[in-house]
PDB file of C-alpha atoms in Angstrom:
ATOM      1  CA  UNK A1028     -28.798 -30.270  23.794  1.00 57.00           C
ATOM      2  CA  UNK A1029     -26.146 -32.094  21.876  1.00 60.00           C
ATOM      3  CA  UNK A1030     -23.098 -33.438  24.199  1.00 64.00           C
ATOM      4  CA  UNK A1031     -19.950 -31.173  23.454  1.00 67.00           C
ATOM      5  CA  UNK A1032     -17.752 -34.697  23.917  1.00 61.00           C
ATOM      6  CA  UNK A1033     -13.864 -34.428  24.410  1.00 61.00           C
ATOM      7  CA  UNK A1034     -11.978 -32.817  21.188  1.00 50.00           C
ATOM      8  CA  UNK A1035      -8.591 -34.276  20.085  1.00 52.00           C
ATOM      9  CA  UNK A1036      -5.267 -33.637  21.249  1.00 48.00           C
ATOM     10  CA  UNK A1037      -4.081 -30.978  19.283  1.00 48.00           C
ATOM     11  CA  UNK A1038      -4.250 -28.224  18.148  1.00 76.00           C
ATOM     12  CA  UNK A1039      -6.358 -27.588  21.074  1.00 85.00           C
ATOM     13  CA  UNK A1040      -8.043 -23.894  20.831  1.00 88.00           C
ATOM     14  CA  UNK A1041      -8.632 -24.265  17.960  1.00 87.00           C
ATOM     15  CA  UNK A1042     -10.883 -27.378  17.873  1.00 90.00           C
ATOM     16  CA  UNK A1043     -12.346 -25.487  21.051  1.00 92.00           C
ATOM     17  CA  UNK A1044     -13.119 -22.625  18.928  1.00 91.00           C
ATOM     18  CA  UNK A1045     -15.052 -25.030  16.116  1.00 90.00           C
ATOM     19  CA  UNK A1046     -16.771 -26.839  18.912  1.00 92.00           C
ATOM     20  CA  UNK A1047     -18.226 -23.792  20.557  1.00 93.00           C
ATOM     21  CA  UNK A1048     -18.850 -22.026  16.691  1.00 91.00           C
ATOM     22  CA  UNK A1049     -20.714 -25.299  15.969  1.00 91.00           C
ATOM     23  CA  UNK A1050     -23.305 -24.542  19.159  1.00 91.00           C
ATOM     24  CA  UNK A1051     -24.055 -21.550  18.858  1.00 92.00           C
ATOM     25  CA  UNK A1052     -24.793 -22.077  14.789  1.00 89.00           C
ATOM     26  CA  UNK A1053     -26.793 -25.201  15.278  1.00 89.00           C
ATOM     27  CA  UNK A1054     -29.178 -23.117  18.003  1.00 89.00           C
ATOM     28  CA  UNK A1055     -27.607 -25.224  20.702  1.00 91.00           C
ATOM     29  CA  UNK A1056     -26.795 -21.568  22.462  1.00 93.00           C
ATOM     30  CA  UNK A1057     -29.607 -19.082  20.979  1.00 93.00           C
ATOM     31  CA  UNK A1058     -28.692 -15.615  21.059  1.00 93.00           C
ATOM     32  CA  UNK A1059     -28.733 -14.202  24.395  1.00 93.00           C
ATOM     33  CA  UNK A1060     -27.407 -17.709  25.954  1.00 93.00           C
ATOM     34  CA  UNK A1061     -25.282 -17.032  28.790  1.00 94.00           C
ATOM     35  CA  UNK A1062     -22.105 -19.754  28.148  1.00 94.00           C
ATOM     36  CA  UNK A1063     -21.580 -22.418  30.675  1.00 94.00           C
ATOM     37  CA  UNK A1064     -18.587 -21.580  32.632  1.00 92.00           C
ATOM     38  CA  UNK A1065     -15.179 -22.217  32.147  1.00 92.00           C
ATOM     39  CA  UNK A1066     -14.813 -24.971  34.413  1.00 93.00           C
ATOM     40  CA  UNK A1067     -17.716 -26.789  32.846  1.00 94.00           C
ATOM     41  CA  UNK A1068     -16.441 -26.238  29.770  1.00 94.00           C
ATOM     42  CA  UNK A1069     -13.151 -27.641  30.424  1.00 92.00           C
ATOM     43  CA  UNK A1070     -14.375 -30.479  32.210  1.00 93.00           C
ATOM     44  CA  UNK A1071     -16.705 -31.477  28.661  1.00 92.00           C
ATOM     45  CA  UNK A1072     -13.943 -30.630  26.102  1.00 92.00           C
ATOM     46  CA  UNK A1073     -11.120 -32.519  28.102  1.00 91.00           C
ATOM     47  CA  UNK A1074      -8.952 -29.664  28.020  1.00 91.00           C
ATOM     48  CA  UNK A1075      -7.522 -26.821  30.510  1.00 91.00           C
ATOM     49  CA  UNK A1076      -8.867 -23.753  31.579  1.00 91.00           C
ATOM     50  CA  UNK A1077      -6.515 -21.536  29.821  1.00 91.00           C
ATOM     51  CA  UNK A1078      -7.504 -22.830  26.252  1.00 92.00           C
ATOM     52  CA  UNK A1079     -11.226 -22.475  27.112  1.00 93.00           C
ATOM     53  CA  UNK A1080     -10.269 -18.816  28.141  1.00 92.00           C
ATOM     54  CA  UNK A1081      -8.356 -18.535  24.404  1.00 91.00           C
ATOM     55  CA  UNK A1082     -11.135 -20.119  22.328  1.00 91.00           C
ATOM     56  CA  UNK A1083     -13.651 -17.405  23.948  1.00 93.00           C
ATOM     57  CA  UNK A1084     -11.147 -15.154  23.403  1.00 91.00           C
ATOM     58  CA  UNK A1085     -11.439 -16.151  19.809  1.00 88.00           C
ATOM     59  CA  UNK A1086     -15.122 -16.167  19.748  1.00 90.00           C
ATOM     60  CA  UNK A1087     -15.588 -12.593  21.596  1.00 90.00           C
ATOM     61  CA  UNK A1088     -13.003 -11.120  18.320  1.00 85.00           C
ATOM     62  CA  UNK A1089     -15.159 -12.688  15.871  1.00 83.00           C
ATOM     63  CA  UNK A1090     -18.173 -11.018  17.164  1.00 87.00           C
ATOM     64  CA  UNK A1091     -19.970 -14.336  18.129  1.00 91.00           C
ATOM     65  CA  UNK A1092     -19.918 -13.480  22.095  1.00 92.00           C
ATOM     66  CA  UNK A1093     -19.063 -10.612  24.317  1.00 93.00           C
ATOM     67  CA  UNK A1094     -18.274 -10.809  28.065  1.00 92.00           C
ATOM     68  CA  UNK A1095     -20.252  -9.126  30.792  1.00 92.00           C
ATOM     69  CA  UNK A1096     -18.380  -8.321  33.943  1.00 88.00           C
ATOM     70  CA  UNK A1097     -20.007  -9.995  36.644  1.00 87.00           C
ATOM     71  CA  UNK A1098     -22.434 -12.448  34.720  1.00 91.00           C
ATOM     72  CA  UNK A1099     -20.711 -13.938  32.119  1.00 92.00           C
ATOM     73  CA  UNK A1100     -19.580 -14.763  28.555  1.00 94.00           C
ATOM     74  CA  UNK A1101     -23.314 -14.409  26.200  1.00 95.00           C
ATOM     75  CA  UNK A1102     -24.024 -14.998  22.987  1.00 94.00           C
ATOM     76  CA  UNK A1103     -24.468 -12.372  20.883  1.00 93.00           C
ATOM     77  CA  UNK A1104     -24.291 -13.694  17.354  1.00 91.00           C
ATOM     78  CA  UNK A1105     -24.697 -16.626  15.049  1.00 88.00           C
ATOM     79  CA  UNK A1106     -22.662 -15.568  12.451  1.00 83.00           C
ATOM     80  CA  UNK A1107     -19.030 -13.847  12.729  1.00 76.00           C
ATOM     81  CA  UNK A1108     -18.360 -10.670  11.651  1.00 69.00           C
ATOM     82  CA  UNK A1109     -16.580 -10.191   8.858  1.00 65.00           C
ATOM     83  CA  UNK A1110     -13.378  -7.791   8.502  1.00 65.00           C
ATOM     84  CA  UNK A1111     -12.788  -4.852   6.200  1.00 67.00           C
ATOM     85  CA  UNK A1112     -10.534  -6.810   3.932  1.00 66.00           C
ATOM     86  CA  UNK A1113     -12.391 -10.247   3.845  1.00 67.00           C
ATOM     87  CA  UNK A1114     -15.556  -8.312   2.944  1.00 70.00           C
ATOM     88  CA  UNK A1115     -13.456  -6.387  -0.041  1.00 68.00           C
ATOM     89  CA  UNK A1116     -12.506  -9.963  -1.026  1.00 66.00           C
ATOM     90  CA  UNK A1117     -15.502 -11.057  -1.532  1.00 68.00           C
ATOM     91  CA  UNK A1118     -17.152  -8.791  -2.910  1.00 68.00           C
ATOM     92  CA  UNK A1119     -18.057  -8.054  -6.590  1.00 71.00           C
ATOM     93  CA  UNK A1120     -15.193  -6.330  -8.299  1.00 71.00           C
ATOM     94  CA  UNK A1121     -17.491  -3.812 -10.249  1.00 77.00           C
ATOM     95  CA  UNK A1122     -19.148  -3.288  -6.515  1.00 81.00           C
ATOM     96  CA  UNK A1123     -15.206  -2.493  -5.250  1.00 80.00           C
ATOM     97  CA  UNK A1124     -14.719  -0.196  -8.829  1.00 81.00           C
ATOM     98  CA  UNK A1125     -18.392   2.416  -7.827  1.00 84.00           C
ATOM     99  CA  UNK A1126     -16.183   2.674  -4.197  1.00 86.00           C
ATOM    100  CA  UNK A1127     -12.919   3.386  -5.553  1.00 88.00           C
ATOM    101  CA  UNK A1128     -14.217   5.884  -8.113  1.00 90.00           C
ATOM    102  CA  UNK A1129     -15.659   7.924  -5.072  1.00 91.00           C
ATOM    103  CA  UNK A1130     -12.322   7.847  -3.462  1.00 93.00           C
ATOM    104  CA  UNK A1131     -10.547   8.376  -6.149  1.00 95.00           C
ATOM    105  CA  UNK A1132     -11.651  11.410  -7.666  1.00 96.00           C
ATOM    106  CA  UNK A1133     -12.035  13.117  -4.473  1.00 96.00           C
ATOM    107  CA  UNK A1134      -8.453  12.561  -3.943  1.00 97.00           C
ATOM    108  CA  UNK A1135      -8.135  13.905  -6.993  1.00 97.00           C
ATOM    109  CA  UNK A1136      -8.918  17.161  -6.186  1.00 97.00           C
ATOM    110  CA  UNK A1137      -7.507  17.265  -3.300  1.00 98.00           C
ATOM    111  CA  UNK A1138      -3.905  16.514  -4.847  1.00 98.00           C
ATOM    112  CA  UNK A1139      -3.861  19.075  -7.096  1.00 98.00           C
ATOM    113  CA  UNK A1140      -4.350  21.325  -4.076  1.00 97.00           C
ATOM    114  CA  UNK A1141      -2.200  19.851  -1.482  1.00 97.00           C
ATOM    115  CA  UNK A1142       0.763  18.637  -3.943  1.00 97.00           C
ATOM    116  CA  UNK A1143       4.210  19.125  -2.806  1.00 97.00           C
ATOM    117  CA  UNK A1144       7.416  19.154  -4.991  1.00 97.00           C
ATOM    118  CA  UNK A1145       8.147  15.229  -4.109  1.00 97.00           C
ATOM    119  CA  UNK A1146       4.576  14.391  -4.546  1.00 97.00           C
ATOM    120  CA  UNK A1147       5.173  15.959  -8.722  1.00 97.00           C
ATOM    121  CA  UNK A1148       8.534  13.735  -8.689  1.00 97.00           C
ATOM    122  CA  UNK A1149       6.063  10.688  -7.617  1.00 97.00           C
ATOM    123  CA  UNK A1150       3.452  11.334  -9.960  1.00 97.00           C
ATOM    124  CA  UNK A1151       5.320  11.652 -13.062  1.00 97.00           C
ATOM    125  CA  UNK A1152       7.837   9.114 -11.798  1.00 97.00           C
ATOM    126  CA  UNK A1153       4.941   6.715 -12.008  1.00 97.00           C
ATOM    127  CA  UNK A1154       4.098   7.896 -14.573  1.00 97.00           C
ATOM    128  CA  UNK A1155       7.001   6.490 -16.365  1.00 97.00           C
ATOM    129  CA  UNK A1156       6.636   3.189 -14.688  1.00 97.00           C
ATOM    130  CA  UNK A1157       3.489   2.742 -16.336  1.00 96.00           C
ATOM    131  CA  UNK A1158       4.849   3.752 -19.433  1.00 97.00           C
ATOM    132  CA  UNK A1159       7.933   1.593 -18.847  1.00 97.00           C
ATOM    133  CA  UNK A1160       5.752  -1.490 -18.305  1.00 96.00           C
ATOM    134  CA  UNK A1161       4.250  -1.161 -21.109  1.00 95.00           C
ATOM    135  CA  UNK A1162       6.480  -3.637 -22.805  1.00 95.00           C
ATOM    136  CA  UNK A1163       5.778  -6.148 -19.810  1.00 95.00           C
ATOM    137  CA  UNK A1164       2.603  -8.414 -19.420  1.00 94.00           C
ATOM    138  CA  UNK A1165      -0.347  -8.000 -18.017  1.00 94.00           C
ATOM    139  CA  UNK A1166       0.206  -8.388 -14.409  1.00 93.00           C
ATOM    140  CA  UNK A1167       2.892  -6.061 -14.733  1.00 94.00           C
ATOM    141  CA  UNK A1168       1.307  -3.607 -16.352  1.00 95.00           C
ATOM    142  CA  UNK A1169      -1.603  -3.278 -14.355  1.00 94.00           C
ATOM    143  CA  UNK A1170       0.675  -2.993 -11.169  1.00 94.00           C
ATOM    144  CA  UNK A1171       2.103  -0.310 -13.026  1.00 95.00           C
ATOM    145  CA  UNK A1172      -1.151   1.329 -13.443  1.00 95.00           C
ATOM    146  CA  UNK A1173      -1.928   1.027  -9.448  1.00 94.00           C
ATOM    147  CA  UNK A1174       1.091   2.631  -8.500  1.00 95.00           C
ATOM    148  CA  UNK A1175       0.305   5.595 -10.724  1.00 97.00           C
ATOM    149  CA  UNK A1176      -2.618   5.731  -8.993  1.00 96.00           C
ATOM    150  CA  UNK A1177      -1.556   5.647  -5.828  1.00 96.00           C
ATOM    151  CA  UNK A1178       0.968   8.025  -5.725  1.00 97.00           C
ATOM    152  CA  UNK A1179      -2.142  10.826  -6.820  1.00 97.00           C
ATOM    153  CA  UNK A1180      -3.938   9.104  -3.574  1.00 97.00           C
ATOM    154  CA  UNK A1181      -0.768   9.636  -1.297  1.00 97.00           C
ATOM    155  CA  UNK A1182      -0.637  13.198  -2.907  1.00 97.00           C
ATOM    156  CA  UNK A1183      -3.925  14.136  -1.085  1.00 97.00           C
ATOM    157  CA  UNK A1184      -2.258  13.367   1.896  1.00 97.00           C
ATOM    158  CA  UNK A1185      -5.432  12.296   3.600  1.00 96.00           C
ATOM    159  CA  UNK A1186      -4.570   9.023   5.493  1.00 95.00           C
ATOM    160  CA  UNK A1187      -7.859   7.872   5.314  1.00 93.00           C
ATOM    161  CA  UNK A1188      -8.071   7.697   2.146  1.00 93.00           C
ATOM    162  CA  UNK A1189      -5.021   6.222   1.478  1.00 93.00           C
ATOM    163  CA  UNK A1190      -6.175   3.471   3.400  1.00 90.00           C
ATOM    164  CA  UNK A1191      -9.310   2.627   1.703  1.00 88.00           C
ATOM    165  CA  UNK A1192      -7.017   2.912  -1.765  1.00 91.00           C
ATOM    166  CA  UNK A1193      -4.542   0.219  -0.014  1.00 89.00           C
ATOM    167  CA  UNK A1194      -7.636  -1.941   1.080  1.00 84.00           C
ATOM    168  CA  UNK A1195      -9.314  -1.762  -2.571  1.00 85.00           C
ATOM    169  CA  UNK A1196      -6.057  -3.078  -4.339  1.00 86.00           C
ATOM    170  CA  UNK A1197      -5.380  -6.784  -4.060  1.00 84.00           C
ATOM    171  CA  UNK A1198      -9.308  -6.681  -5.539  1.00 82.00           C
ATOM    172  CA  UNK A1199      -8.472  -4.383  -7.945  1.00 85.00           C
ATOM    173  CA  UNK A1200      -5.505  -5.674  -9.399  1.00 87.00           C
ATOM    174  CA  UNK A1201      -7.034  -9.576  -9.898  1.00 85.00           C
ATOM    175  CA  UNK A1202      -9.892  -7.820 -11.716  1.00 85.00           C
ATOM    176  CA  UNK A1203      -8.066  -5.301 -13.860  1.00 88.00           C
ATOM    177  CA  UNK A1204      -5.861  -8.474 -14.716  1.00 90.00           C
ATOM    178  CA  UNK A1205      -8.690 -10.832 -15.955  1.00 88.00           C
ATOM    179  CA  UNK A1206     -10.327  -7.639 -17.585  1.00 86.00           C
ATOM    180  CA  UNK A1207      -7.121  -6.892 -19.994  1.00 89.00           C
ATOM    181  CA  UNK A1208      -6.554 -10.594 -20.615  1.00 90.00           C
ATOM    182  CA  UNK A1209     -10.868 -10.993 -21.356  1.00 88.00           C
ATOM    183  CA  UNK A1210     -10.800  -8.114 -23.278  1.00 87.00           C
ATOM    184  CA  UNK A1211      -7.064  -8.157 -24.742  1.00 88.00           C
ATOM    185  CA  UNK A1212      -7.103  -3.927 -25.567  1.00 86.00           C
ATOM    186  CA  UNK A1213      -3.564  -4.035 -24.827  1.00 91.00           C
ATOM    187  CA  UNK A1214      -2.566  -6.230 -28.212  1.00 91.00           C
ATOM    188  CA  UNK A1215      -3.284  -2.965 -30.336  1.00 88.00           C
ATOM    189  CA  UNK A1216      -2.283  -0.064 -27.776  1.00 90.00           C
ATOM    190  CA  UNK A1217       0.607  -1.689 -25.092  1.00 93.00           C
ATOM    191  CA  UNK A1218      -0.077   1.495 -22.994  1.00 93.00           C
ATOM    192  CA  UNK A1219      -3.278   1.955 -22.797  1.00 90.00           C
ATOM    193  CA  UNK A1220      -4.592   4.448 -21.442  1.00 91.00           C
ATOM    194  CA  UNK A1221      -1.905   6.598 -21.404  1.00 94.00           C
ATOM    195  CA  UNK A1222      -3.622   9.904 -22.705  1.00 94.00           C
ATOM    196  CA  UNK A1223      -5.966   9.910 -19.826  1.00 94.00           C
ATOM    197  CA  UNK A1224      -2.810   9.618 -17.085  1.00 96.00           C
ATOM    198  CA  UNK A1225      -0.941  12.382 -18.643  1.00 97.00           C
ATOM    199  CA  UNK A1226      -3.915  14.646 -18.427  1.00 97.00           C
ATOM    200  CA  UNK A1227      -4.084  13.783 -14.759  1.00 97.00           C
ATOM    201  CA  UNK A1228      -0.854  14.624 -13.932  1.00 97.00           C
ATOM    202  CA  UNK A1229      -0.954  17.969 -15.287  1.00 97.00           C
ATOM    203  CA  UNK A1230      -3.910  18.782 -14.101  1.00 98.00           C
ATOM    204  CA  UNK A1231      -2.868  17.848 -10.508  1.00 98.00           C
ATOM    205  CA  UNK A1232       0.919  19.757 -11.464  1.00 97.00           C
ATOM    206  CA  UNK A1233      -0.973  23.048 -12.418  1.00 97.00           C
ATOM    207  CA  UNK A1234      -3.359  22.836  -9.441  1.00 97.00           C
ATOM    208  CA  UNK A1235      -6.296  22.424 -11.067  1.00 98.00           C
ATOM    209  CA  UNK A1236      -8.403  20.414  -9.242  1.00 97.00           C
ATOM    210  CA  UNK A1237     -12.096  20.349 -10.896  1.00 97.00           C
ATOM    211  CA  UNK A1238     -10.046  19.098 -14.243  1.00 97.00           C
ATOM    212  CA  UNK A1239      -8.162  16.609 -12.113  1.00 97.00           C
ATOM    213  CA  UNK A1240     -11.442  15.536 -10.675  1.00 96.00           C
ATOM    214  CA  UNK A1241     -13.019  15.323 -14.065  1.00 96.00           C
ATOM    215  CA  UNK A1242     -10.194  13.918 -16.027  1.00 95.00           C
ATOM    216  CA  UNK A1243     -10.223  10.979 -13.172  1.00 93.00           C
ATOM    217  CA  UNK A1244     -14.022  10.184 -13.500  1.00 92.00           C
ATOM    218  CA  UNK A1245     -13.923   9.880 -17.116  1.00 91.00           C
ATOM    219  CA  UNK A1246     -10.785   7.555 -17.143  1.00 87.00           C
ATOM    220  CA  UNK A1247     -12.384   5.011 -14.018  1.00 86.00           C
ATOM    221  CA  UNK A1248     -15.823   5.110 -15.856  1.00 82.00           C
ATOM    222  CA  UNK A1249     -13.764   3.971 -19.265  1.00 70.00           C
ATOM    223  CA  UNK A1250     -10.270   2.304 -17.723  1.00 65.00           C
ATOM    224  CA  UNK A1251      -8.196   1.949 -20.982  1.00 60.00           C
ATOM    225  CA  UNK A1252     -10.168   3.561 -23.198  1.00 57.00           C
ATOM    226  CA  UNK A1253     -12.615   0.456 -24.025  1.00 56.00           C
ATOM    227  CA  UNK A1254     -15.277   2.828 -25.345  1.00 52.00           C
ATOM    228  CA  UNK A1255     -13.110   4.009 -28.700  1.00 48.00           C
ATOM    229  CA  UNK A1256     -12.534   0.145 -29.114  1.00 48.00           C
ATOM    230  CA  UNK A1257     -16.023  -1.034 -28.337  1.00 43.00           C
ATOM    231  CA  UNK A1258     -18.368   1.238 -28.577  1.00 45.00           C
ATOM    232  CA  UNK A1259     -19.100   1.838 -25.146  1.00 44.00           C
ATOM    233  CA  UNK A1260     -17.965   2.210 -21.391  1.00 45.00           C
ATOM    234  CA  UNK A1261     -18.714   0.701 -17.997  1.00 49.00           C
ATOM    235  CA  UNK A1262     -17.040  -2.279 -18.424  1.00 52.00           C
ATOM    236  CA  UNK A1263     -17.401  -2.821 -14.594  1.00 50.00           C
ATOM    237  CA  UNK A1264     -21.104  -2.334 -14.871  1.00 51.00           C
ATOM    238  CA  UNK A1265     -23.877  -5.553 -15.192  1.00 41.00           C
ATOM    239  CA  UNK A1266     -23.386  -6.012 -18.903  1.00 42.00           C
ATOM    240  CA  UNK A1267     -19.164  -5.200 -19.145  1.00 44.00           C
ATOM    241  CA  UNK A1268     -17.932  -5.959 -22.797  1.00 38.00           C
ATOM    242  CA  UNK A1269     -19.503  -8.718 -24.268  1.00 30.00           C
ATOM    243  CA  UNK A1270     -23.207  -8.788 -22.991  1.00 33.00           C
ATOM    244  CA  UNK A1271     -24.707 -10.400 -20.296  1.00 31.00           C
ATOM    245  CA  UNK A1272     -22.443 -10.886 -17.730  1.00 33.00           C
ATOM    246  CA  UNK A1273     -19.508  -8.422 -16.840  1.00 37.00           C
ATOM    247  CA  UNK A1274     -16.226  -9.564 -16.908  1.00 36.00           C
ATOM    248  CA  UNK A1275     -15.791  -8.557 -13.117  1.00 37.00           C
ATOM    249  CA  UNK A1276     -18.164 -10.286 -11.322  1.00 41.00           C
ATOM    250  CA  UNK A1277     -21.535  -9.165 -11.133  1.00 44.00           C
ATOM    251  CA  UNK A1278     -24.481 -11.131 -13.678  1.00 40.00           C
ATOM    252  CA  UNK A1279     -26.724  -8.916 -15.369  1.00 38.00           C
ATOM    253  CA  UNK A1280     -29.953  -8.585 -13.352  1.00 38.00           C
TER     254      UNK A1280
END
């Protein structure tokens, strides 16, 4: 078993934590290892009880051990586990777009049910924003866009879903940036797109929800209308735009 040895000064839990990581993913402390205590610990890393107690602390939140009352602190993992949001991060963008579409439309029809008067305002007020931004760049624009789409999300009035929309959109937006400035549909139409929005918004204003639904699906499985400029939608999908590889992060198999 490799020595442990005595970690520098500062800052101490941490370099605890990357000691301990560092056993348990070189085998040094299999799965199903009971950890030596925190006294012995201590004693090998040169440091206090207390930051041992953090760094396990540390360890048991990142899903690498888990305490047992009355025997001790065991491994129970090699790996950590990963978060909602890092997992979104790094995932494929087109893997993040097949999610959101589910969402999406469902909340779809569901707005156009449950809207209220100040959900309308919302809607068509961001509506305008998109069409506002329209004269802005790219960045803008597309932030624009999410809003728009968020406010039919909030108007489902489902917190769950508006939670997995809120998760989705730091990936979303990064992707729907690079795919406007790969694809540049904007230098011919500024507001791109726009046809598709309005229809949503009345559709979810008159209450009807399977044309909501419908008019959603067909504007995420063509976002800004690349199929009257190219010839063909899915932009998201393994090929995208220009052949092999999509624009948004997944090769063609």
């Amino acid at each position: 078993m490799t020595p442990l040895g005595p970690v520098r000064p500062s800052p101490l839990v941490e370099q605890v934590v990357d000691r301990l990581r560092e056993q348990i993913a070189g085998g040094q402390w299999p799965v199903g290892t009971r950890l030596p205590g925190e006294t012995t610990l201590a004693k090998e890393l040169g440091v206090g009880r207390s930051t041992v107690r953090e760094a396990v602390r540390s360890l048991t939140g990142a899903g690498l051990v888990r305490p047992r009352q009355g025997a001790g602190v065991f491994v129970v993992a090699t790996e950590p586990v990963e978060d909602w949001p890092t997992r979104l991060r790094r995932a494929a963008v087109a893997d993040v777009y097949e999610v959101r579409m589910a969402v999406e439309v469902h909340a779809a029809r569901l707005a156009a049910a449950r809207r209220t008067p100040q959900d309308v305002t919302a809607i068509e007020e961001a509506l305008a924003g998109r069409r506002a931004a329209s004269t802005a760049d790219d960045a803008a624009f597309v932030e624009a866009d999410i809003a728009f789409h968020a406010a039919v999300v909030a108007a489902a009035h489902n917190p769950v879903l508006a939670d997995l929309f809120g998760e989705f959109v730091p990936v979303l937006r990064k992707g729907l940036v690079d795919y406007l400035a790969l694809t540049g549909l904007r230098a011919d139409d500024p507001d791109t797109g726009d046809d598709a929005h309005e229809a949503l918004a009345r559709a979810i204003v008159a209450g009807d929800a399977p044309t909501a639904a419908e008019v959603l699906r067909g504007e995420l499985e063509d976002p800004f209308g690349q199929e009257d400029r190219f010839g063909q939608a899915d932009p998201f999908g393994q090929e995208g735009a220009f052949g092999q590889v999509g624009p948004l992060g997944r090769e063609a198999e």
